[in-house]
GROMACS .gro file of C-alpha atoms in nm:
model
  188
    1MET     CA    1   0.000   0.000   0.000
    2LYS     CA    2   0.288   0.237   0.081
    3ILE     CA    3   0.450   0.155  -0.253
    4ALA     CA    4   0.124   0.226  -0.436
    5GLY     CA    5   0.091   0.554  -0.245
    6CYS     CA    6   0.446   0.659  -0.337
    7TYR     CA    7   0.392   0.564  -0.701
    8HIS     CA    8   0.070   0.761  -0.737
    9TRP     CA    9   0.206   1.061  -0.546
   10LYS     CA   10   0.523   1.068  -0.757
   11HIS     CA   11   0.322   1.055  -1.081
   12GLY     CA   12   0.097   1.347  -0.990
   13ARG     CA   13  -0.208   1.156  -0.869
   14LYS     CA   14  -0.206   1.318  -0.526
   15GLY     CA   15  -0.552   1.208  -0.414
   16THR     CA   16  -0.489   0.844  -0.498
   17GLY     CA   17  -0.152   0.860  -0.325
   18VAL     CA   18  -0.310   1.000  -0.009
   19TYR     CA   19  -0.575   0.728  -0.022
   20TRP     CA   20  -0.311   0.453  -0.027
   21PHE     CA   21  -0.109   0.619   0.251
   22GLN     CA   22  -0.427   0.626   0.460
   23GLN     CA   23  -0.494   0.260   0.387
   24ALA     CA   24  -0.137   0.179   0.496
   25HIS     CA   25  -0.179   0.393   0.811
   26ASP     CA   26   0.141   0.574   0.710
   27LYS     CA   27   0.124   0.864   0.952
   28VAL     CA   28   0.476   0.979   0.868
   29ARG     CA   29   0.403   1.032   0.499
   30LEU     CA   30   0.060   1.181   0.568
   31ASP     CA   31   0.218   1.431   0.806
   32ARG     CA   32   0.481   1.510   0.541
   33ILE     CA   33   0.202   1.573   0.287
   34ALA     CA   34   0.025   1.795   0.538
   35GLN     CA   35   0.352   1.985   0.589
   36GLN     CA   36   0.381   2.037   0.211
   37LEU     CA   37   0.025   2.167   0.203
   38PHE     CA   38   0.103   2.395   0.498
   39GLU     CA   39   0.401   2.536   0.309
   40ARG     CA   40   0.191   2.608   0.003
   41ILE     CA   41  -0.109   2.739   0.194
   42GLY     CA   42   0.094   2.924   0.456
   43LYS     CA   43   0.255   3.145   0.193
   44SER     CA   44  -0.081   3.282   0.090
   45VAL     CA   45  -0.416   3.210   0.248
   46ALA     CA   46  -0.606   3.395  -0.021
   47ASP     CA   47  -0.933   3.249  -0.145
   48ASP     CA   48  -0.790   3.146  -0.484
   49ASN     CA   49  -0.511   2.954  -0.312
   50PHE     CA   50  -0.772   2.792  -0.088
   51LYS     CA   51  -0.959   2.665  -0.394
   52GLN     CA   52  -0.643   2.503  -0.531
   53TRP     CA   53  -0.601   2.264  -0.239
   54GLU     CA   54  -0.968   2.224  -0.151
   55GLY     CA   55  -1.003   1.948  -0.411
   56LEU     CA   56  -0.735   1.739  -0.243
   57LEU     CA   57  -0.915   1.774   0.089
   58GLU     CA   58  -1.237   1.658  -0.078
   59LEU     CA   59  -1.057   1.342  -0.186
   60LEU     CA   60  -0.947   1.280   0.170
   61GLY     CA   61  -1.307   1.248   0.286
   62SER     CA   62  -1.420   1.277   0.644
   63ASP     CA   63  -1.214   0.984   0.771
   64ILE     CA   64  -0.874   1.146   0.783
   65GLY     CA   65  -0.720   0.925   1.045
   66SER     CA   66  -0.476   1.045   1.304
   67ALA     CA   67  -0.268   1.283   1.094
   68GLY     CA   68  -0.299   1.605   1.290
   69GLY     CA   69  -0.197   1.829   1.002
   70LEU     CA   70  -0.457   1.684   0.772
   71GLU     CA   71  -0.716   1.712   1.046
   72PHE     CA   72  -0.640   2.083   1.073
   73LEU     CA   73  -0.665   2.134   0.696
   74HIS     CA   74  -1.002   1.959   0.689
   75ARG     CA   75  -1.135   2.179   0.971
   76TYR     CA   76  -0.987   2.488   0.806
   77ARG     CA   77  -1.174   2.403   0.486
   78ASP     CA   78  -1.499   2.372   0.682
   79PHE     CA   79  -1.430   2.706   0.850
   80LYS     CA   80  -1.366   2.878   0.514
   81ARG     CA   81  -1.687   2.736   0.365
   82SER     CA   82  -1.893   2.842   0.664
   83LEU     CA   83  -1.732   3.187   0.664
   84GLN     CA   84  -1.814   3.230   0.296
   85GLN     CA   85  -2.180   3.142   0.361
   86ALA     CA   86  -2.198   3.374   0.661
   87LEU     CA   87  -2.048   3.668   0.471
   88GLU     CA   88  -2.287   3.611   0.182
   89GLY     CA   89  -2.565   3.650   0.438
   90ARG     CA   90  -2.732   3.318   0.370
   91THR     CA   91  -2.829   3.248   0.730
   92GLY     CA   92  -2.767   3.383   1.078
   93GLU     CA   93  -2.697   3.028   1.185
   94ALA     CA   94  -2.401   3.017   0.943
   95ALA     CA   95  -2.241   3.307   1.130
   96ARG     CA   96  -2.271   3.126   1.464
   97GLN     CA   97  -2.143   2.803   1.310
   98THR     CA   98  -1.844   2.990   1.169
   99VAL     CA   99  -1.763   3.126   1.512
  100GLU     CA  100  -1.786   2.774   1.656
  101PHE     CA  101  -1.543   2.649   1.388
  102LEU     CA  102  -1.310   2.938   1.472
  103ILE     CA  103  -1.313   2.858   1.843
  104GLN     CA  104  -1.256   2.486   1.774
  105LEU     CA  105  -0.963   2.566   1.548
  106MET     CA  106  -0.806   2.804   1.797
  107ARG     CA  107  -0.843   2.557   2.085
  108ASN     CA  108  -0.714   2.262   1.885
  109PRO     CA  109  -0.344   2.193   1.944
  110SER     CA  110  -0.305   2.071   1.583
  111THR     CA  111  -0.370   2.426   1.453
  112PRO     CA  112  -0.030   2.570   1.360
  113GLN     CA  113   0.047   2.902   1.520
  114ARG     CA  114   0.120   3.060   1.181
  115PHE     CA  115  -0.249   3.017   1.093
  116TRP     CA  116  -0.382   3.197   1.401
  117LEU     CA  117  -0.360   3.546   1.256
  118PRO     CA  118  -0.502   3.449   0.912
  119LEU     CA  119  -0.793   3.274   1.087
  120LEU     CA  120  -0.863   3.576   1.301
  121HIS     CA  121  -0.812   3.818   1.013
  122ASP     CA  122  -1.061   3.623   0.800
  123SER     CA  123  -1.312   3.661   1.082
  124VAL     CA  124  -1.283   4.039   1.122
  125LYS     CA  125  -1.565   4.118   0.877
  126LEU     CA  126  -1.785   3.865   1.049
  127LEU     CA  127  -1.712   4.007   1.395
  128ASN     CA  128  -1.782   4.362   1.280
  129CYS     CA  129  -2.097   4.306   1.074
  130LYS     CA  130  -2.336   4.187   1.344
  131PRO     CA  131  -2.517   4.418   1.586
  132ARG     CA  132  -2.503   4.151   1.855
  133PRO     CA  133  -2.171   3.993   1.954
  134LEU     CA  134  -2.117   3.648   1.807
  135LEU     CA  135  -1.860   3.560   2.073
  136ASN     CA  136  -1.926   3.561   2.445
  137VAL     CA  137  -1.676   3.706   2.692
  138ALA     CA  138  -1.491   3.376   2.750
  139GLU     CA  139  -1.453   3.305   2.377
  140THR     CA  140  -1.335   3.659   2.306
  141THR     CA  141  -1.086   3.638   2.591
  142LEU     CA  142  -0.953   3.310   2.448
  143LEU     CA  143  -0.895   3.473   2.109
  144LEU     CA  144  -0.734   3.781   2.266
  145ASN     CA  145  -0.500   3.552   2.462
  146LYS     CA  146  -0.407   3.369   2.140
  147LEU     CA  147  -0.341   3.706   1.977
  148GLN     CA  148  -0.118   3.806   2.268
  149GLU     CA  149   0.066   3.474   2.247
  150LEU     CA  150   0.116   3.535   1.876
  151SER     CA  151   0.254   3.883   1.944
  152MET     CA  152   0.506   3.733   2.183
  153ALA     CA  153   0.598   3.461   1.934
  154LYS     CA  154   0.692   3.726   1.676
  155LEU     CA  155   0.991   3.809   1.894
  156ARG     CA  156   1.138   3.461   1.853
  157PRO     CA  157   1.388   3.413   1.568
  158ASP     CA  158   1.217   3.095   1.442
  159PHE     CA  159   0.882   3.271   1.392
  160CYS     CA  160   0.723   3.195   1.054
  161SER     CA  161   0.566   3.510   0.914
  162ASN     CA  162   0.267   3.507   0.684
  163HIS     CA  163   0.194   3.750   0.405
  164LEU     CA  164  -0.090   3.949   0.553
  165PRO     CA  165  -0.114   4.328   0.543
  166SER     CA  166   0.077   4.509   0.817
  167HIS     CA  167  -0.249   4.636   0.970
  168ALA     CA  168  -0.392   4.283   1.009
  169LEU     CA  169  -0.289   4.248   1.373
  170SER     CA  170  -0.435   4.584   1.475
  171SER     CA  171  -0.761   4.527   1.286
  172VAL     CA  172  -0.805   4.188   1.457
  173ARG     CA  173  -0.727   4.342   1.794
  174LEU     CA  174  -0.981   4.621   1.734
  175ALA     CA  175  -1.253   4.379   1.619
  176LEU     CA  176  -1.199   4.153   1.921
  177GLY     CA  177  -1.190   4.450   2.158
  178SER     CA  178  -1.520   4.587   2.028
  179ASN     CA  179  -1.673   4.239   2.039
  180LEU     CA  180  -1.557   4.202   2.399
  181ALA     CA  181  -1.718   4.533   2.493
  182ARG     CA  182  -2.049   4.434   2.329
  183ALA     CA  183  -2.036   4.090   2.493
  184ILE     CA  184  -1.979   4.243   2.838
  185LEU     CA  185  -2.269   4.484   2.787
  186GLU     CA  186  -2.498   4.204   2.668
  187GLU     CA  187  -2.413   3.979   2.965
  188ALA     CA  188  -2.473   4.261   3.211
   0.00000   0.00000   0.00000
Protein backbone atom coordinates (compact mmCIF):
# COMPACT_ATOMS: atom_id res chain seq x y z
CA MET A 1 0.00 0.00 0.00
CA LYS A 2 2.88 2.37 0.81
CA ILE A 3 4.50 1.55 -2.53
CA ALA A 4 1.24 2.26 -4.36
CA GLY A 5 0.91 5.54 -2.45
CA CYS A 6 4.46 6.59 -3.37
CA TYR A 7 3.92 5.64 -7.01
CA HIS A 8 0.70 7.61 -7.37
CA TRP A 9 2.06 10.61 -5.46
CA LYS A 10 5.23 10.68 -7.57
CA HIS A 11 3.22 10.55 -10.81
CA GLY A 12 0.97 13.47 -9.90
CA ARG A 13 -2.08 11.56 -8.69
CA LYS A 14 -2.06 13.18 -5.26
CA GLY A 15 -5.52 12.08 -4.14
CA THR A 16 -4.89 8.44 -4.98
CA GLY A 17 -1.52 8.60 -3.25
CA VAL A 18 -3.10 10.00 -0.09
CA TYR A 19 -5.75 7.28 -0.22
CA TRP A 20 -3.11 4.53 -0.27
CA PHE A 21 -1.09 6.19 2.51
CA GLN A 22 -4.27 6.26 4.60
CA GLN A 23 -4.94 2.60 3.87
CA ALA A 24 -1.37 1.79 4.96
CA HIS A 25 -1.79 3.93 8.11
CA ASP A 26 1.41 5.74 7.10
CA LYS A 27 1.24 8.64 9.52
CA VAL A 28 4.76 9.79 8.68
CA ARG A 29 4.03 10.32 4.99
CA LEU A 30 0.60 11.81 5.68
CA ASP A 31 2.18 14.31 8.06
CA ARG A 32 4.81 15.10 5.41
CA ILE A 33 2.02 15.73 2.87
CA ALA A 34 0.25 17.95 5.38
CA GLN A 35 3.52 19.85 5.89
CA GLN A 36 3.81 20.37 2.11
CA LEU A 37 0.25 21.67 2.03
CA PHE A 38 1.03 23.95 4.98
CA GLU A 39 4.01 25.36 3.09
CA ARG A 40 1.91 26.08 0.03
CA ILE A 41 -1.09 27.39 1.94
CA GLY A 42 0.94 29.24 4.56
CA LYS A 43 2.55 31.45 1.93
CA SER A 44 -0.81 32.82 0.90
CA VAL A 45 -4.16 32.10 2.48
CA ALA A 46 -6.06 33.95 -0.21
CA ASP A 47 -9.33 32.49 -1.45
CA ASP A 48 -7.90 31.46 -4.84
CA ASN A 49 -5.11 29.54 -3.12
CA PHE A 50 -7.72 27.92 -0.88
CA LYS A 51 -9.59 26.65 -3.94
CA GLN A 52 -6.43 25.03 -5.31
CA TRP A 53 -6.01 22.64 -2.39
CA GLU A 54 -9.68 22.24 -1.51
CA GLY A 55 -10.03 19.48 -4.11
CA LEU A 56 -7.35 17.39 -2.43
CA LEU A 57 -9.15 17.74 0.89
CA GLU A 58 -12.37 16.58 -0.78
CA LEU A 59 -10.57 13.42 -1.86
CA LEU A 60 -9.47 12.80 1.70
CA GLY A 61 -13.07 12.48 2.86
CA SER A 62 -14.20 12.77 6.44
CA ASP A 63 -12.14 9.84 7.71
CA ILE A 64 -8.74 11.46 7.83
CA GLY A 65 -7.20 9.25 10.45
CA SER A 66 -4.76 10.45 13.04
CA ALA A 67 -2.68 12.83 10.94
CA GLY A 68 -2.99 16.05 12.90
CA GLY A 69 -1.97 18.29 10.02
CA LEU A 70 -4.57 16.84 7.72
CA GLU A 71 -7.16 17.12 10.46
CA PHE A 72 -6.40 20.83 10.73
CA LEU A 73 -6.65 21.34 6.96
CA HIS A 74 -10.02 19.59 6.89
CA ARG A 75 -11.35 21.79 9.71
CA TYR A 76 -9.87 24.88 8.06
CA ARG A 77 -11.74 24.03 4.86
CA ASP A 78 -14.99 23.72 6.82
CA PHE A 79 -14.30 27.06 8.50
CA LYS A 80 -13.66 28.78 5.14
CA ARG A 81 -16.87 27.36 3.65
CA SER A 82 -18.93 28.42 6.64
CA LEU A 83 -17.32 31.87 6.64
CA GLN A 84 -18.14 32.30 2.96
CA GLN A 85 -21.80 31.42 3.61
CA ALA A 86 -21.98 33.74 6.61
CA LEU A 87 -20.48 36.68 4.71
CA GLU A 88 -22.87 36.11 1.82
CA GLY A 89 -25.65 36.50 4.38
CA ARG A 90 -27.32 33.18 3.70
CA THR A 91 -28.29 32.48 7.30
CA GLY A 92 -27.67 33.83 10.78
CA GLU A 93 -26.97 30.28 11.85
CA ALA A 94 -24.01 30.17 9.43
CA ALA A 95 -22.41 33.07 11.30
CA ARG A 96 -22.71 31.26 14.64
CA GLN A 97 -21.43 28.03 13.10
CA THR A 98 -18.44 29.90 11.69
CA VAL A 99 -17.63 31.26 15.12
CA GLU A 100 -17.86 27.74 16.56
CA PHE A 101 -15.43 26.49 13.88
CA LEU A 102 -13.10 29.38 14.72
CA ILE A 103 -13.13 28.58 18.43
CA GLN A 104 -12.56 24.86 17.74
CA LEU A 105 -9.63 25.66 15.48
CA MET A 106 -8.06 28.04 17.97
CA ARG A 107 -8.43 25.57 20.85
CA ASN A 108 -7.14 22.62 18.85
CA PRO A 109 -3.44 21.93 19.44
CA SER A 110 -3.05 20.71 15.83
CA THR A 111 -3.70 24.26 14.53
CA PRO A 112 -0.30 25.70 13.60
CA GLN A 113 0.47 29.02 15.20
CA ARG A 114 1.20 30.60 11.81
CA PHE A 115 -2.49 30.17 10.93
CA TRP A 116 -3.82 31.97 14.01
CA LEU A 117 -3.60 35.46 12.56
CA PRO A 118 -5.02 34.49 9.12
CA LEU A 119 -7.93 32.74 10.87
CA LEU A 120 -8.63 35.76 13.01
CA HIS A 121 -8.12 38.18 10.13
CA ASP A 122 -10.61 36.23 8.00
CA SER A 123 -13.12 36.61 10.82
CA VAL A 124 -12.83 40.39 11.22
CA LYS A 125 -15.65 41.18 8.77
CA LEU A 126 -17.85 38.65 10.49
CA LEU A 127 -17.12 40.07 13.95
CA ASN A 128 -17.82 43.62 12.80
CA CYS A 129 -20.97 43.06 10.74
CA LYS A 130 -23.36 41.87 13.44
CA PRO A 131 -25.17 44.18 15.86
CA ARG A 132 -25.03 41.51 18.55
CA PRO A 133 -21.71 39.93 19.54
CA LEU A 134 -21.17 36.48 18.07
CA LEU A 135 -18.60 35.60 20.73
CA ASN A 136 -19.26 35.61 24.45
CA VAL A 137 -16.76 37.06 26.92
CA ALA A 138 -14.91 33.76 27.50
CA GLU A 139 -14.53 33.05 23.77
CA THR A 140 -13.35 36.59 23.06
CA THR A 141 -10.86 36.38 25.91
CA LEU A 142 -9.53 33.10 24.48
CA LEU A 143 -8.95 34.73 21.09
CA LEU A 144 -7.34 37.81 22.66
CA ASN A 145 -5.00 35.52 24.62
CA LYS A 146 -4.07 33.69 21.40
CA LEU A 147 -3.41 37.06 19.77
CA GLN A 148 -1.18 38.06 22.68
CA GLU A 149 0.66 34.74 22.47
CA LEU A 150 1.16 35.35 18.76
CA SER A 151 2.54 38.83 19.44
CA MET A 152 5.06 37.33 21.83
CA ALA A 153 5.98 34.61 19.34
CA LYS A 154 6.92 37.26 16.76
CA LEU A 155 9.91 38.09 18.94
CA ARG A 156 11.38 34.61 18.53
CA PRO A 157 13.88 34.13 15.68
CA ASP A 158 12.17 30.95 14.42
CA PHE A 159 8.82 32.71 13.92
CA CYS A 160 7.23 31.95 10.54
CA SER A 161 5.66 35.10 9.14
CA ASN A 162 2.67 35.07 6.84
CA HIS A 163 1.94 37.50 4.05
CA LEU A 164 -0.90 39.49 5.53
CA PRO A 165 -1.14 43.28 5.43
CA SER A 166 0.77 45.09 8.17
CA HIS A 167 -2.49 46.36 9.70
CA ALA A 168 -3.92 42.83 10.09
CA LEU A 169 -2.89 42.48 13.73
CA SER A 170 -4.35 45.84 14.75
CA SER A 171 -7.61 45.27 12.86
CA VAL A 172 -8.05 41.88 14.57
CA ARG A 173 -7.27 43.42 17.94
CA LEU A 174 -9.81 46.21 17.34
CA ALA A 175 -12.53 43.79 16.19
CA LEU A 176 -11.99 41.53 19.21
CA GLY A 177 -11.90 44.50 21.58
CA SER A 178 -15.20 45.87 20.28
CA ASN A 179 -16.73 42.39 20.39
CA LEU A 180 -15.57 42.02 23.99
CA ALA A 181 -17.18 45.33 24.93
CA ARG A 182 -20.49 44.34 23.29
CA ALA A 183 -20.36 40.90 24.93
CA ILE A 184 -19.79 42.43 28.38
CA LEU A 185 -22.69 44.84 27.87
CA GLU A 186 -24.98 42.04 26.68
CA GLU A 187 -24.13 39.79 29.65
CA ALA A 188 -24.73 42.61 32.11
